[in-house]
Coordinates of C-alpha atoms in Angstrom, one line a residue:
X56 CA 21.4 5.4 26.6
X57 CA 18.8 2.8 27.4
X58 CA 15.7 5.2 27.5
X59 CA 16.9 6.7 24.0
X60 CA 16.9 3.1 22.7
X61 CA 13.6 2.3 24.1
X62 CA 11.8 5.2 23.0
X63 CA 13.3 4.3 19.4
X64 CA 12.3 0.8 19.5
X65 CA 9.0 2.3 20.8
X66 CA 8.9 4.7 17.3
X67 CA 10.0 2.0 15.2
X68 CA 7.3 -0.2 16.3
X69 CA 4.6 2.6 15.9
X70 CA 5.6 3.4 12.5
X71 CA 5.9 -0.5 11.6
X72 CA 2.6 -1.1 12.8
X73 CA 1.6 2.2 11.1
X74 CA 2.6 1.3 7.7
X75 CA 1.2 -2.2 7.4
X76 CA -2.1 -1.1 8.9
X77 CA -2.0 1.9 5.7
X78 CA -1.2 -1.2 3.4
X79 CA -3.8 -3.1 4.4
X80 CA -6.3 -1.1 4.0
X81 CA -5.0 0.3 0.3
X82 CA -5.1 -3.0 -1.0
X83 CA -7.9 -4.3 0.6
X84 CA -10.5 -1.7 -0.4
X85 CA -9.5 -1.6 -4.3
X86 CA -10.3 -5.8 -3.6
X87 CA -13.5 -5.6 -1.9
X88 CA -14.7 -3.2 -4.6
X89 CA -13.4 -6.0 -6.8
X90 CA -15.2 -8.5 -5.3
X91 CA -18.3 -6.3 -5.4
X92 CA -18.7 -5.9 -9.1
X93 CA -17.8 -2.3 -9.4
X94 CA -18.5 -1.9 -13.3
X95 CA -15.1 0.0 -14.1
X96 CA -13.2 -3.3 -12.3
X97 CA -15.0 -5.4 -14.1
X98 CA -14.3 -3.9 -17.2
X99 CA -10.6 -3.6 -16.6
X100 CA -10.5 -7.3 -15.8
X101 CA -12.6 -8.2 -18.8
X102 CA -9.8 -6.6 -21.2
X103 CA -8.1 -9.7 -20.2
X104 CA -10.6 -11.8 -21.3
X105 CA -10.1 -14.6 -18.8
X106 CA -13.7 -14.3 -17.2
X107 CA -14.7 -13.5 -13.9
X108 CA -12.7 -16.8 -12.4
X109 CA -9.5 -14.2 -12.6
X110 CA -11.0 -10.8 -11.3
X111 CA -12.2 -13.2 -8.0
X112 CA -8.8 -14.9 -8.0
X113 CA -6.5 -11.9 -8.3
X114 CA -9.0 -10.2 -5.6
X115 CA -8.9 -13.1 -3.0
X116 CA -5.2 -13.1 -3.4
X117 CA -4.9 -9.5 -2.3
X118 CA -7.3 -9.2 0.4
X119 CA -5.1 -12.4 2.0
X120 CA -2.0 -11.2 1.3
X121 CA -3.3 -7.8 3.1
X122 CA -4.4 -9.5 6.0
X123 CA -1.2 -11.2 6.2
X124 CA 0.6 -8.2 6.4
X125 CA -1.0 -7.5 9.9
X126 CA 0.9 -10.8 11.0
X127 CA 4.2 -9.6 12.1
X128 CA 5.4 -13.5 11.1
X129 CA 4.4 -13.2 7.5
X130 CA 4.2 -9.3 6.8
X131 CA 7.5 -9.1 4.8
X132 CA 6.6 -11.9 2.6
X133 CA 3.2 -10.8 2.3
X134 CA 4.2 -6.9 1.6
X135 CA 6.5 -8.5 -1.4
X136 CA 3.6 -10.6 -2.9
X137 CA 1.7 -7.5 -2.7
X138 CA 4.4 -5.4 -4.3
X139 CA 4.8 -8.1 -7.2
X140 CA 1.0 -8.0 -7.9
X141 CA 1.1 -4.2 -7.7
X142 CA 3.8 -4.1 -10.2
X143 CA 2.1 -6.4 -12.5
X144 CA -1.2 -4.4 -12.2
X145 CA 0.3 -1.5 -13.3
X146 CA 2.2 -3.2 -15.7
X147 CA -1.3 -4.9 -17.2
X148 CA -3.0 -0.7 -16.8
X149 CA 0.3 0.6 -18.9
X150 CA -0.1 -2.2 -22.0
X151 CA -3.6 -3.9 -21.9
X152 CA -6.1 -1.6 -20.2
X153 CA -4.6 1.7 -21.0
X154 CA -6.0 3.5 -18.1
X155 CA -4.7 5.4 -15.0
X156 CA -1.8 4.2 -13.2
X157 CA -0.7 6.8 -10.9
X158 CA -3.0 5.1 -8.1
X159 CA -0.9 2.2 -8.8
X160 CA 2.2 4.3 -8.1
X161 CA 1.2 5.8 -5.0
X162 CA 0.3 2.4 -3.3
X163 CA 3.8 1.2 -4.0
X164 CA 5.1 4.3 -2.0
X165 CA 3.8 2.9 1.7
X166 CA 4.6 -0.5 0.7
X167 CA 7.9 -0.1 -0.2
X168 CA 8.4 2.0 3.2
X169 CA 6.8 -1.2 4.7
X170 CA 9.5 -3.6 3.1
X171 CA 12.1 -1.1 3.9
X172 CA 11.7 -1.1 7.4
X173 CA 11.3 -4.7 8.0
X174 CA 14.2 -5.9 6.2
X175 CA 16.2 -3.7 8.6
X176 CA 17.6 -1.3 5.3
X177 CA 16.4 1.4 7.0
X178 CA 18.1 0.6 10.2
X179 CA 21.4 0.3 7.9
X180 CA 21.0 3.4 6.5
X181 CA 19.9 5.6 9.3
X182 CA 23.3 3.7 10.8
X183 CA 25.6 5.0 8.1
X184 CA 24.4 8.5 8.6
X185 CA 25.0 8.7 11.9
X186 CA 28.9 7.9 11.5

């Protein structure tokens, strides 16, 4: 049983690392284009009307809390951070901006596989269908 184990830890591991590597790098480049002044961010973040102060802020914030998802240590809380400010994006796209959201939705998809499979969930369910 030992090599079965091994090689599953081995898998689990790949696809862990997998995943926040993917998250990373969705939430980082939507952040760097942010930071860069892309004209269709900056207009999104001026329907808000806060100034540029909360484009930089709300980018900053994302870029750490993707970096922090490669830390193994801080990636679960980092990948729920990031889920909360995806949420609230898309809330903010549905109700203020009134642009496209699906973008939104699919970066949810890998981070909610991220959060699955590091708060052992996945583990639990992949148990339960094996009995």
């Amino acid at each position: 049983m030992a090599p079965a184990s091994s090689s599953d830890a081995r898998t689990k591991a790949l696809v862990l690392w997998g995943l926040r590597i993917l998250v990373a790098l969705i939430f980082t480049a939507p952040a760097l284009l942010t930071l860069g002044g892309q004209a269709a961010m900056v207009r999104q973040f001026d329907a808000f009307g806060f100034g540029p102060w909360f484009r930089f802020t709300v980018a900053l914030v994302q870029i750490m809390a993707a970096l922090f998802v490669l830390w193994p240590v801080t990636s679960l809380a980092a990948a729920i951070v990031l889920l909360l400010l995806d949420v609230t994006i898309l809330l903010s796209e549905l109700f203020v901006v009134h642009g496209g959201f699906i973008h939104l939705v699919l970066f949810a998809l890998p981070l909610l596989a991220l959060i699955s499979v590091q708060s052992g969930r996945f583990d639990r369910r992949l148990a339960e269908l094996d009995k």
